[in-house]
Amino acid sequence: MSAQIIAIDAMGGDFGPRNIVQASIACLSATPSLHLTLVGQPSLLEPLVSGLAAADRARLQIVAASEVVEMDERPSQALRSKPDSSMRIALELVRDGKAQACVSAGNTGALMALSRFVLKTVPGIDRPAMVAAIPTQSGFCQLLDLGANVDCSAEHLYQFALMGSVAAQALGIQRPRVALLNIGTEDIKGNQQVKLAATLLQNARGINYVGFVEGDGLYRGEADVVVCDGFVGNILLKSSEGLATMISTRIEALFKRGVLARAVGVLAMPLLKRLKADLAPARHNGASFLGLQGIVIKSHGSAGVEGLQSAIQRALIEIEENLPGRLHSRLEDLLP
Amino acid sequence: MSAQIIAIDAMGGDFGPRNIVQASIACLSATPSLHLTLVGQPSLLEPLVSGLAAADRARLQIVAASEVVEMDERPSQALRSKPDSSMRIALELVRDGKAQACVSAGNTGALMALSRFVLKTVPGIDRPAMVAAIPTQSGFCQLLDLGANVDCSAEHLYQFALMGSVAAQALGIQRPRVALLNIGTEDIKGNQQVKLAATLLQNARGINYVGFVEGDGLYRGEADVVVCDGFVGNILLKSSEGLATMISTRIEALFKRGVLARAVGVLAMPLLKRLKADLAPARHNGASFLGLQGIVIKSHGSAGVEGLQSAIQRALIEIEENLPGRLHSRLEDLLP
């Protein structure tokens, strides 16, 4: 395995650089071929890496960036008035071939806007989409878009389906079943965009389109890739997080009601914790931006060290699988 | 309490009249002031009520309807070509003042189309909405629309907010907190309809509008009424059902892994069962159609006897609270 270089926006996220650096160091130890470039304010970053063993330190570079995109900043502002933000410099390292992927836990909207501006989309893709794996009865499904695109045309949904299919293949699924999220499975159901996207997908070569899937069908594992607009995807994802938290809170309360219950609650807790983690993928495993001429992974703003590590791992997989390259050649096959 | 008369579409639902009649009989026993009118094919219904005690039988009437709206029938077809369906006759009983509410477990789209056609909307309301209570960390919230209206304008969302607020008050909440479901809580987030609806609600008199709520905020109990279009609401509801089922399946599996686990699993099962029921409100508690000049409750097509009983109970509450009348006078206050 040849060396991989990943640029890390060391200033993004709710907790500043400490968690990010810690996750970076853990990943360096775990993957000897990995090189990381931390982008941010050297005066803050240097002390955090000072204790590092020389062998690991040799694979860690710090690149200076004087500005930070705030978590509540408007994307347009980040784009126009912060040319030296850690987020932007990290993306420019990818654009310039100095890194093969960028990982950030910063402002999602700004990361999307800057990614599009700096890296551009793959020819044939109008808008990048945000995808993450969510757990189902039978494994995982790739859900997209998760909030990058609020209003989507049928053509956009079609492109998301295509990108999701390529991403699922890169993750090892042979002939991913691709579905459109809808409020019924009959042809007459849904809004115009979804109905029209269904027609596009029925006629698409090389996509294993399996039709509409409903909200419950998604969790039953009826598809490997589920496509929707970013408004719906974001609400599905966050309400699932909220519901999983609520259920787990109620079960915890149940297991505190008596000595026996308390004793056995211990059995259920690890499972619940794992479920909660699975159900907050953007927080725990990182979400990918698909459709860009480069790899960008978004970790949740409040991600802990483990979540940030997962995001870096996802970047590694996408580098190995050359996801943007795969998508590019797939689109060249499909487009006339 | 004066007598209430509820018309029951005895032919709707996935399982035919048996469950429906059984639930009707149970409700008659429980509520001495209740009268029920079963609408359907007398040859099927008479045998099912033959064993009834005379006192209860006196409060049960059968009204003949020769046609049945199929579960997969197009609403337009049900509207145009089945003038003598059990669903339509039940609604006409409400229109003609012979019943105060209609309960059906039949085809949702057809029930909505027929309700609008037969009962008409309250002046000031363009489209009826479907609402149900879903559980939250702090109680319940009324979520609407649940699928009756796929594409909604800001004005529609505003009307849903108004209807949801009146319905929540009827259910005993003093000053219901009304929120719009969105993908962020900042003003700049969301699609045009949601942003514009926010402006309408900020300026509305008599609505306790609390702003945007996200998917996780909904389950944290941040609002008593959560408003969205029917596409989003339906997907949120069904994905929540699917997720609750998945979690409960996983936990059941965990509790089968050993003798101790098996023994204590018994503790958790009633809670999980209850949670699952709470999370499938349309199936278990009935969903209301709001905004009509009459009360219509939709029970889930696959509802069991208990679910159908809950739907009849919800109809009783709405009769007592005179929900359509409340909505009507509220709209007269608000509109110029």
XYZ file of C-alpha atoms in Angstrom:
672
model
C 0.000 0.000 0.000
C 1.501 3.327 -1.048
C 1.477 6.328 1.250
C -1.704 8.326 1.738
C -1.745 11.987 2.631
C -4.824 13.460 4.263
C -5.308 17.156 4.997
C -7.060 17.793 8.287
C -8.923 21.031 9.004
C -7.529 21.170 12.530
C -9.604 24.206 13.567
C -13.108 22.973 12.645
C -15.708 21.573 15.027
C -17.244 22.619 18.298
C -14.264 21.762 20.502
C -11.272 23.260 18.710
C -8.088 21.438 17.746
C -7.482 19.221 20.787
C -9.781 16.307 19.799
C -8.771 16.598 16.187
C -5.076 16.365 16.920
C -5.635 13.476 19.299
C -7.593 11.560 16.641
C -4.896 12.346 14.076
C -2.179 10.967 16.327
C -4.183 7.795 16.949
C -4.637 7.261 13.210
C -0.927 7.777 12.533
C -0.100 5.051 15.058
C -2.664 2.692 13.555
C -1.729 3.169 9.895
C 2.010 3.279 9.173
C 1.510 4.372 5.561
C -0.585 7.382 6.541
C 0.674 10.965 6.396
C -1.379 13.790 7.870
C -1.264 17.505 7.251
C -2.825 19.521 10.054
C -4.032 22.892 8.795
C -4.495 25.676 11.313
C -2.754 28.055 13.665
C 0.734 26.650 14.362
C 0.898 28.309 17.777
C -2.105 26.242 18.840
C -1.137 23.038 17.058
C 2.588 22.749 17.829
C 2.129 22.236 21.594
C -0.433 19.513 20.934
C 1.963 17.412 18.859
C 5.114 18.065 20.863
C 4.963 14.761 22.744
C 4.797 12.691 19.578
C 7.370 9.959 18.881
C 9.849 10.997 16.177
C 8.712 8.288 13.739
C 5.120 9.463 13.887
C 6.059 13.145 13.953
C 7.861 12.617 10.643
C 4.506 11.746 9.048
C 2.754 14.769 10.497
C 3.037 18.156 8.890
C 1.587 21.454 10.042
C 0.472 23.967 7.442
C -0.384 27.470 8.645
C -3.781 29.045 8.129
C -4.579 32.291 9.908
C -8.396 32.214 9.756
C -11.140 29.940 11.086
C -14.617 29.461 9.623
C -17.038 29.806 12.520
C -19.688 27.121 13.041
C -22.567 29.576 12.539
C -20.992 31.577 9.734
C -22.864 31.927 6.445
C -21.277 29.825 3.699
C -21.196 32.855 1.371
C -19.201 34.782 3.961
C -16.715 31.955 4.460
C -16.310 31.803 0.702
C -15.833 35.496 0.064
C -14.050 36.901 3.047
C -11.817 34.187 4.487
C -9.209 33.272 1.871
C -6.867 31.908 4.533
C -9.233 29.715 6.556
C -7.999 26.310 7.693
C -10.919 24.721 5.839
C -10.085 26.372 2.570
C -6.346 25.734 2.781
C -7.022 22.041 3.526
C -9.190 21.812 0.406
C -6.561 23.635 -1.661
C -4.000 21.028 -0.610
C -6.292 18.406 -2.195
C -6.808 20.513 -5.306
C -3.057 21.009 -5.683
C -2.297 17.299 -5.310
C -0.548 17.793 -1.973
C -3.158 15.689 -0.191
C -5.533 12.990 -1.418
C -8.413 13.807 0.894
C -9.654 16.477 3.267
C -11.352 15.834 6.611
C -13.199 18.583 8.487
C -15.533 18.754 11.477
C -16.380 22.356 10.681
C -19.442 24.237 9.416
C -21.224 21.896 6.965
C -22.632 24.548 4.658
C -19.306 26.347 4.414
C -17.449 23.085 3.768
C -19.848 22.256 0.939
C -19.599 25.724 -0.603
C -15.807 25.807 -0.345
C -15.485 22.229 -1.633
C -17.509 23.064 -4.712
C -15.566 26.254 -5.291
C -12.104 24.847 -4.704
C -12.415 21.282 -6.037
C -15.272 21.593 -8.577
C -17.686 18.772 -9.328
C -16.967 15.785 -11.548
C -18.198 16.490 -15.111
C -21.852 15.371 -15.355
C -22.614 16.143 -11.694
C -24.382 19.441 -10.950
C -24.262 19.327 -7.177
C -22.279 17.327 -4.674
C -24.318 15.305 -2.186
C -23.679 14.246 1.384
C -23.931 10.542 2.107
C -23.567 8.387 5.213
C -24.215 4.780 6.092
C -27.158 4.147 8.379
C -27.910 0.809 10.028
C -30.772 -1.413 8.868
C -32.225 -4.778 9.857
C -29.894 -6.442 7.370
C -26.745 -4.286 7.492
C -26.287 -0.730 6.327
C -27.674 1.516 3.665
C -26.116 4.575 2.090
C -28.533 7.480 2.507
C -28.168 10.632 0.415
C -28.537 13.596 0.304
C -28.288 14.456 3.968
C -28.757 18.191 3.800
C -26.421 19.727 1.256
C -29.217 20.232 -1.286
C -32.538 21.466 0.026
C -34.442 21.645 -3.247
C -33.699 18.964 -5.807
C -34.879 18.326 -9.331
C -35.476 14.826 -10.705
C -32.157 15.109 -12.513
C -30.366 15.833 -9.235
C -31.988 12.813 -7.577
C -30.893 10.730 -10.544
C -27.310 11.946 -10.129
C -27.440 11.187 -6.395
C -28.593 7.645 -7.220
C -25.666 7.218 -9.553
C -23.167 8.564 -7.022
C -24.638 6.467 -4.229
C -24.405 3.359 -6.363
C -20.731 3.967 -7.141
C -19.993 4.708 -3.471
C -21.724 1.519 -2.310
C -19.725 -0.497 -4.833
C -16.530 1.076 -3.544
C -17.571 -0.084 -0.070
C -17.790 -3.662 -1.318
C -21.406 -4.163 -2.370
C -21.498 -5.942 -5.699
C -24.756 -4.835 -7.274
C -26.162 -2.253 -4.888
C -29.967 -2.035 -4.815
C -30.822 1.613 -5.399
C -34.192 3.004 -4.273
C -35.960 6.351 -4.154
C -37.415 7.320 -0.801
C -41.146 7.924 -1.181
C -44.433 7.938 0.733
C -45.727 4.812 -0.981
C -44.464 2.133 -3.310
C -47.087 2.541 -6.055
C -46.241 4.524 -9.187
C -48.842 7.195 -8.443
C -47.309 8.120 -5.083
C -45.011 11.024 -4.361
C -44.156 14.445 -5.689
C -43.263 15.310 -9.274
C -39.506 15.198 -8.719
C -39.615 11.691 -7.285
C -41.941 10.357 -9.978
C -39.803 11.814 -12.740
C -36.584 10.563 -11.119
C -38.136 7.073 -11.081
C -38.614 7.268 -14.848
C -35.009 8.366 -15.326
C -33.745 5.523 -13.148
C -35.902 2.872 -14.811
C -34.209 3.730 -18.084
C -30.668 4.065 -16.694
C -28.031 1.575 -17.727
C -25.894 0.007 -15.045
C -27.972 1.004 -12.027
C -29.797 -1.718 -10.127
C -32.873 0.416 -9.488
C -35.381 -1.398 -7.271
C -38.139 1.241 -7.104
C -39.605 3.239 -4.244
C -38.874 2.514 -0.623
C -40.825 3.935 2.332
C -39.421 5.107 5.651
C -40.011 1.754 7.303
C -38.698 -0.168 4.284
C -35.411 1.703 4.602
C -34.893 0.297 8.110
C -36.055 -3.138 6.975
C -33.050 -3.116 4.648
C -34.932 -3.066 1.350
C -32.159 -1.139 -0.415
C -28.406 -0.544 -0.245
C -28.676 3.033 -1.482
C -31.627 5.277 -0.609
C -31.991 8.578 -2.435
C -33.912 11.676 -1.348
C -33.510 15.434 -1.305
C -31.409 17.008 1.437
C -34.375 18.371 3.359
C -35.967 14.945 3.745
C -32.641 13.160 4.325
C -31.557 15.561 7.031
C -34.866 15.275 8.856
C -34.876 11.491 8.566
C -31.330 11.290 9.921
C -31.816 13.698 12.810
C -35.214 12.350 13.828
C -33.706 8.853 13.851
C -30.921 10.101 16.117
C -33.482 11.755 18.375
C -35.697 8.693 18.521
C -32.800 6.344 19.251
C -31.741 8.630 22.087
C -35.273 8.748 23.448
C -35.688 4.984 23.364
C -32.363 4.438 24.995
C -33.143 7.006 27.712
C -36.416 5.237 28.453
C -34.762 1.855 28.617
C -32.035 3.179 30.886
C -34.726 4.551 33.188
C -36.428 1.162 33.189
C -33.218 -0.517 34.217
C -32.837 1.740 37.208
C -36.119 0.775 38.787
C -34.958 -2.181 40.865
C -31.951 -4.162 41.926
C -32.492 -6.984 39.445
C -33.319 -4.575 36.654
C -30.236 -2.534 37.497
C -28.031 -5.603 37.436
C -29.291 -6.764 34.093
C -29.440 -3.349 32.557
C -25.685 -3.712 32.340
C -26.298 -6.348 29.669
C -28.330 -4.050 27.486
C -26.262 -0.890 27.775
C -23.400 -1.752 25.418
C -25.897 -2.724 22.723
C -27.842 0.493 23.175
C -24.691 2.550 23.120
C -23.625 0.900 19.899
C -27.052 1.423 18.369
C -26.987 5.088 19.293
C -23.579 5.448 17.706
C -24.729 3.667 14.559
C -27.705 5.961 14.346
C -25.666 9.120 14.461
C -23.425 8.358 11.516
C -22.425 11.897 10.699
C -21.380 12.260 14.308
C -19.619 8.942 14.612
C -18.520 7.662 11.253
C -18.264 10.721 9.077
C -20.301 11.610 6.031
C -18.816 11.841 2.541
C -19.300 14.592 0.040
C -19.806 12.815 -3.267
C -19.454 14.254 -6.745
C -16.384 16.416 -6.187
C -13.034 16.158 -7.947
C -11.482 15.137 -4.666
C -12.347 13.368 -1.435
C -13.970 15.379 1.355
C -15.196 13.818 4.589
C -17.347 15.737 7.026
C -17.127 14.722 10.654
C -19.799 15.971 13.027
C -19.097 19.281 14.748
C -19.440 17.663 18.147
C -17.603 14.465 17.206
C -15.348 12.954 19.830
C -11.913 11.498 19.153
C -13.404 8.178 18.052
C -15.760 9.853 15.593
C -12.918 11.847 14.085
C -10.860 8.682 13.748
C -13.728 7.037 11.884
C -13.893 10.002 9.544
C -10.179 9.694 8.783
C -10.669 5.940 8.234
C -13.461 6.639 5.766
C -11.148 9.008 3.913
C -8.548 6.233 3.738
C -11.059 3.810 2.206
C -12.125 6.340 -0.379
C -8.504 7.023 -1.279
C -7.803 3.306 -1.704
C -10.919 2.847 -3.789
C -10.240 6.051 -5.729
C -13.867 7.058 -5.395
C -13.749 10.269 -7.474
C -11.928 8.411 -10.255
C -14.469 5.603 -10.255
C -17.304 8.084 -10.404
C -15.642 9.962 -13.225
C -15.196 6.892 -15.402
C -18.681 5.634 -14.583
C -20.113 8.947 -15.762
C -18.035 8.839 -18.926
C -19.551 5.410 -19.628
C -23.084 6.614 -19.012
C -23.087 9.993 -20.633
C -23.279 10.156 -24.421
C -72.848 13.809 28.576
C -75.332 13.685 25.703
C -75.378 10.827 23.218
C -72.719 10.606 20.530
C -73.270 8.935 17.202
C -70.269 7.729 15.218
C -70.456 6.296 11.711
C -68.056 3.427 11.155
C -66.861 2.412 7.698
C -67.229 -1.271 8.520
C -65.691 -2.489 5.255
C -62.393 -0.557 5.304
C -58.994 -1.892 6.295
C -56.887 -4.886 5.427
C -58.868 -7.436 7.418
C -62.512 -6.760 6.540
C -65.334 -6.144 8.999
C -64.575 -8.654 11.749
C -62.047 -6.551 13.715
C -64.034 -3.407 13.113
C -67.243 -4.877 14.492
C -65.399 -6.344 17.467
C -63.878 -2.954 18.301
C -67.272 -1.305 17.875
C -68.881 -3.717 20.312
C -66.124 -3.134 22.865
C -66.604 0.639 22.617
C -70.376 0.339 23.059
C -69.829 -1.610 26.292
C -67.297 0.920 27.550
C -69.302 4.070 26.760
C -73.013 3.912 27.587
C -73.792 7.191 25.814
C -72.242 6.035 22.532
C -74.263 5.067 19.457
C -72.587 3.486 16.460
C -73.716 3.182 12.873
C -71.937 0.411 10.991
C -71.907 1.089 7.269
C -71.398 -1.835 4.905
C -72.940 -4.994 3.544
C -75.688 -6.103 5.952
C -75.303 -9.761 4.994
C -71.719 -9.622 6.296
C -72.390 -7.415 9.297
C -75.600 -8.898 10.749
C -74.014 -12.257 11.703
C -71.167 -10.440 13.464
C -73.505 -8.514 15.776
C -76.046 -11.281 16.379
C -74.678 -12.271 19.772
C -74.904 -8.747 21.166
C -76.901 -8.023 24.354
C -80.171 -6.251 23.611
C -79.199 -3.048 25.460
C -76.040 -2.672 23.374
C -77.726 -3.796 20.156
C -80.182 -0.927 20.599
C -77.300 1.511 20.233
C -75.942 -0.158 17.116
C -77.421 0.516 13.724
C -76.485 -1.005 10.385
C -76.728 1.135 7.270
C -76.396 -0.620 3.931
C -73.700 0.265 1.397
C -73.228 -2.000 -1.599
C -69.688 -0.986 -2.625
C -66.254 -1.119 -1.012
C -63.295 1.161 -1.774
C -60.302 -1.121 -2.285
C -57.066 -0.408 -0.397
C -55.090 0.142 -3.629
C -57.786 2.001 -5.526
C -57.028 5.449 -6.918
C -58.787 8.174 -4.933
C -60.180 9.660 -8.155
C -61.765 6.319 -9.005
C -63.309 5.939 -5.538
C -64.688 9.442 -5.914
C -66.128 9.091 -9.383
C -67.307 5.541 -9.732
C -68.389 4.299 -6.310
C -71.328 6.418 -5.153
C -72.502 3.701 -2.772
C -69.236 2.812 -1.015
C -69.287 2.228 2.746
C -66.711 5.006 3.125
C -68.755 7.538 1.257
C -72.045 6.638 2.943
C -70.370 6.939 6.368
C -69.162 10.438 5.456
C -72.576 11.389 4.136
C -74.106 10.438 7.486
C -71.808 13.040 9.068
C -72.650 15.612 6.415
C -76.393 15.039 6.931
C -76.156 15.363 10.717
C -76.989 11.694 11.298
C -73.566 11.067 12.840
C -71.077 13.383 14.542
C -67.932 11.643 13.339
C -66.717 9.058 10.851
C -64.060 6.421 11.546
C -62.452 4.421 8.736
C -59.499 2.064 8.412
C -59.751 2.193 4.626
C -57.646 3.629 1.794
C -56.129 6.888 3.108
C -56.056 8.771 -0.177
C -59.638 7.852 -0.986
C -60.798 8.795 2.512
C -59.154 12.198 2.147
C -60.604 12.807 -1.318
C -64.094 11.694 -0.288
C -63.925 13.683 2.983
C -63.095 16.851 1.108
C -65.779 16.235 -1.461
C -68.544 15.231 0.937
C -67.819 17.385 3.999
C -65.909 20.354 2.502
C -63.235 22.254 4.361
C -63.813 24.878 7.032
C -63.812 28.376 5.438
C -60.238 29.668 5.455
C -58.675 26.211 5.080
C -57.556 25.151 1.603
C -56.615 21.577 2.359
C -57.334 19.217 5.217
C -54.279 17.764 6.965
C -53.647 14.486 8.714
C -52.367 14.721 12.282
C -51.359 12.197 14.924
C -49.698 12.344 18.310
C -46.171 10.980 18.469
C -44.265 10.359 21.680
C -41.411 12.611 22.812
C -39.027 12.787 25.761
C -41.511 15.002 27.577
C -44.898 13.677 26.423
C -46.454 13.857 22.984
C -46.399 16.170 20.033
C -48.989 16.602 17.319
C -47.261 16.087 13.976
C -48.892 17.256 10.742
C -49.253 16.782 7.817
C -48.671 13.044 7.670
C -49.121 12.434 3.976
C -52.352 13.986 2.765
C -50.559 16.897 1.092
C -47.378 16.128 -0.793
C -46.542 19.613 -2.027
C -47.340 22.479 0.299
C -47.066 26.240 0.002
C -46.102 28.460 2.936
C -49.776 29.376 3.293
C -50.685 25.687 3.634
C -48.042 25.177 6.317
C -49.410 28.236 8.110
C -52.908 26.738 8.015
C -51.585 23.412 9.307
C -49.946 25.267 12.209
C -53.228 26.914 13.038
C -55.159 23.652 12.871
C -52.540 21.806 14.905
C -52.636 24.506 17.563
C -56.431 24.276 17.888
C -56.277 20.466 17.990
C -53.608 20.494 20.709
C -55.716 22.898 22.770
C -58.698 20.597 22.382
C -56.499 17.817 23.746
C -55.845 19.875 26.883
C -52.632 21.781 26.165
C -53.074 25.369 27.283
C -50.722 27.341 25.070
C -49.330 24.804 22.619
C -45.810 25.534 21.385
C -45.999 25.442 17.594
C -42.856 24.815 15.524
C -41.929 24.322 11.889
C -39.849 21.246 11.107
C -36.607 22.310 9.445
C -33.011 21.236 8.844
C -31.577 23.862 11.167
C -32.795 26.400 13.665
C -31.212 29.504 12.111
C -33.320 31.828 9.951
C -31.286 31.105 6.822
C -31.982 27.363 6.921
C -34.589 25.489 4.913
C -36.525 25.755 1.693
C -38.541 28.752 0.539
C -41.881 27.407 1.774
C -40.584 26.875 5.297
C -38.854 30.270 5.478
C -41.950 32.067 4.246
C -44.221 30.081 6.588
C -41.967 31.201 9.457
C -42.606 34.825 8.530
C -46.357 34.221 8.405
C -46.290 32.526 11.816
C -44.123 35.199 13.447
C -46.808 37.713 12.560
C -49.800 35.538 13.457
C -51.979 36.489 16.385
C -52.909 33.839 18.892
C -50.351 31.215 17.865
C -47.509 30.448 20.253
C -44.935 30.046 17.484
C -41.565 28.928 18.862
C -39.536 28.778 15.629
C -37.830 25.953 13.801
C -37.356 22.529 15.295
C -35.034 19.828 13.893
C -35.698 16.105 13.708
C -33.934 15.444 16.998
C -35.568 18.447 18.683
C -38.960 16.987 17.880
C -38.148 13.870 19.923
C -36.613 15.997 22.669
C -40.082 17.519 23.094
C -39.236 21.060 21.993
C -42.751 21.662 20.639
C -46.340 20.518 21.156
C -47.231 20.919 17.489
C -44.741 20.235 14.687
C -45.648 21.293 11.161
C -44.258 19.967 7.879
C -45.489 18.982 4.436
C -47.039 15.558 3.971
C -44.040 14.093 2.178
C -41.673 14.871 5.045
C -44.216 13.979 7.751
C -45.014 10.624 6.224
C -41.356 9.708 5.874
C -40.562 10.844 9.406
C -43.460 8.807 10.806
C -42.753 5.633 8.850
C -38.995 5.751 9.352
C -39.597 6.187 13.081
C -41.855 3.134 13.065
C -39.215 1.189 11.148
C -36.412 2.256 13.452
C -38.385 1.453 16.607
C -39.109 -1.987 15.199
C -35.457 -2.515 14.334
C -34.239 -1.466 17.772
C -36.766 -3.631 19.479
C -35.867 -6.640 17.306
C -32.198 -6.175 18.185
C -32.939 -5.905 21.869
C -35.158 -8.974 21.779
C -32.317 -10.874 20.119
C -29.948 -9.692 22.848
C -32.302 -10.970 25.522
C -32.341 -14.435 24.016
C -28.616 -14.969 24.274
C -28.472 -16.515 27.742
C -30.555 -17.698 30.644
C -30.090 -14.560 32.722
C -30.637 -12.323 29.737
C -33.732 -14.268 28.803
C -35.121 -13.948 32.306
C -34.589 -10.243 32.480
C -35.657 -9.592 28.928
C -39.122 -10.140 30.280
C -38.707 -6.845 32.150
C -37.935 -4.860 29.054
C -40.478 -6.355 26.684
C -43.628 -4.562 27.899
C -41.815 -1.247 27.666
C -40.603 -1.975 24.150
C -44.031 -3.120 23.076
C -45.543 0.079 24.415
C -42.893 2.171 22.693
C -43.525 0.423 19.405
C -47.239 1.079 19.755
C -46.634 4.737 20.579
C -44.427 5.044 17.553
C -47.029 3.750 15.155
C -49.754 6.236 16.040
C -51.745 5.963 12.840
C -51.795 2.230 13.382
C -52.588 2.307 17.058
C -54.239 5.543 18.049
C -55.797 6.832 14.885
C -54.923 9.949 12.945
C -57.331 12.866 12.560
C -58.178 14.700 9.401
C -58.216 18.357 10.410
C -59.832 21.235 8.569
C -63.039 19.525 7.469
C -66.604 20.503 8.367
C -66.901 17.280 10.295
C -64.791 14.827 12.266
C -62.976 12.086 10.368
C -60.574 9.660 12.042
C -58.344 7.379 10.031
C -57.305 4.138 11.660
C -54.440 2.188 10.111
C -55.399 -0.361 7.456
C -53.774 -3.123 9.462
C -55.019 -1.908 12.853
C -56.078 -4.551 15.341
C -59.135 -4.353 17.568
C -57.286 -2.206 20.107
C -56.133 0.255 17.462
C -59.655 0.613 16.114
C -60.968 1.190 19.636
C -58.418 3.993 20.080
C -59.568 5.559 16.839
C -63.197 5.521 18.050
C -62.023 7.013 21.373
C -60.259 9.807 19.521
C -63.471 10.495 17.618
C -65.320 10.718 20.947
C -62.839 13.292 22.284
C -63.124 15.398 19.163
C -66.916 15.289 19.388
C -66.853 16.385 23.022
C -64.411 19.175 22.237
C -66.311 20.128 19.075
C -63.050 20.389 17.162
C -64.461 21.576 13.809
C -66.525 24.238 15.607
C -63.494 25.442 17.575
C -61.442 25.653 14.407
C -64.209 27.517 12.625
C -64.544 30.185 15.311
C -60.779 30.498 15.653
C -60.497 31.152 11.926
C -63.281 33.726 12.095
C -61.309 35.526 14.787
C -58.096 35.437 12.785
C -59.314 36.221 9.313
C -60.233 39.810 8.507
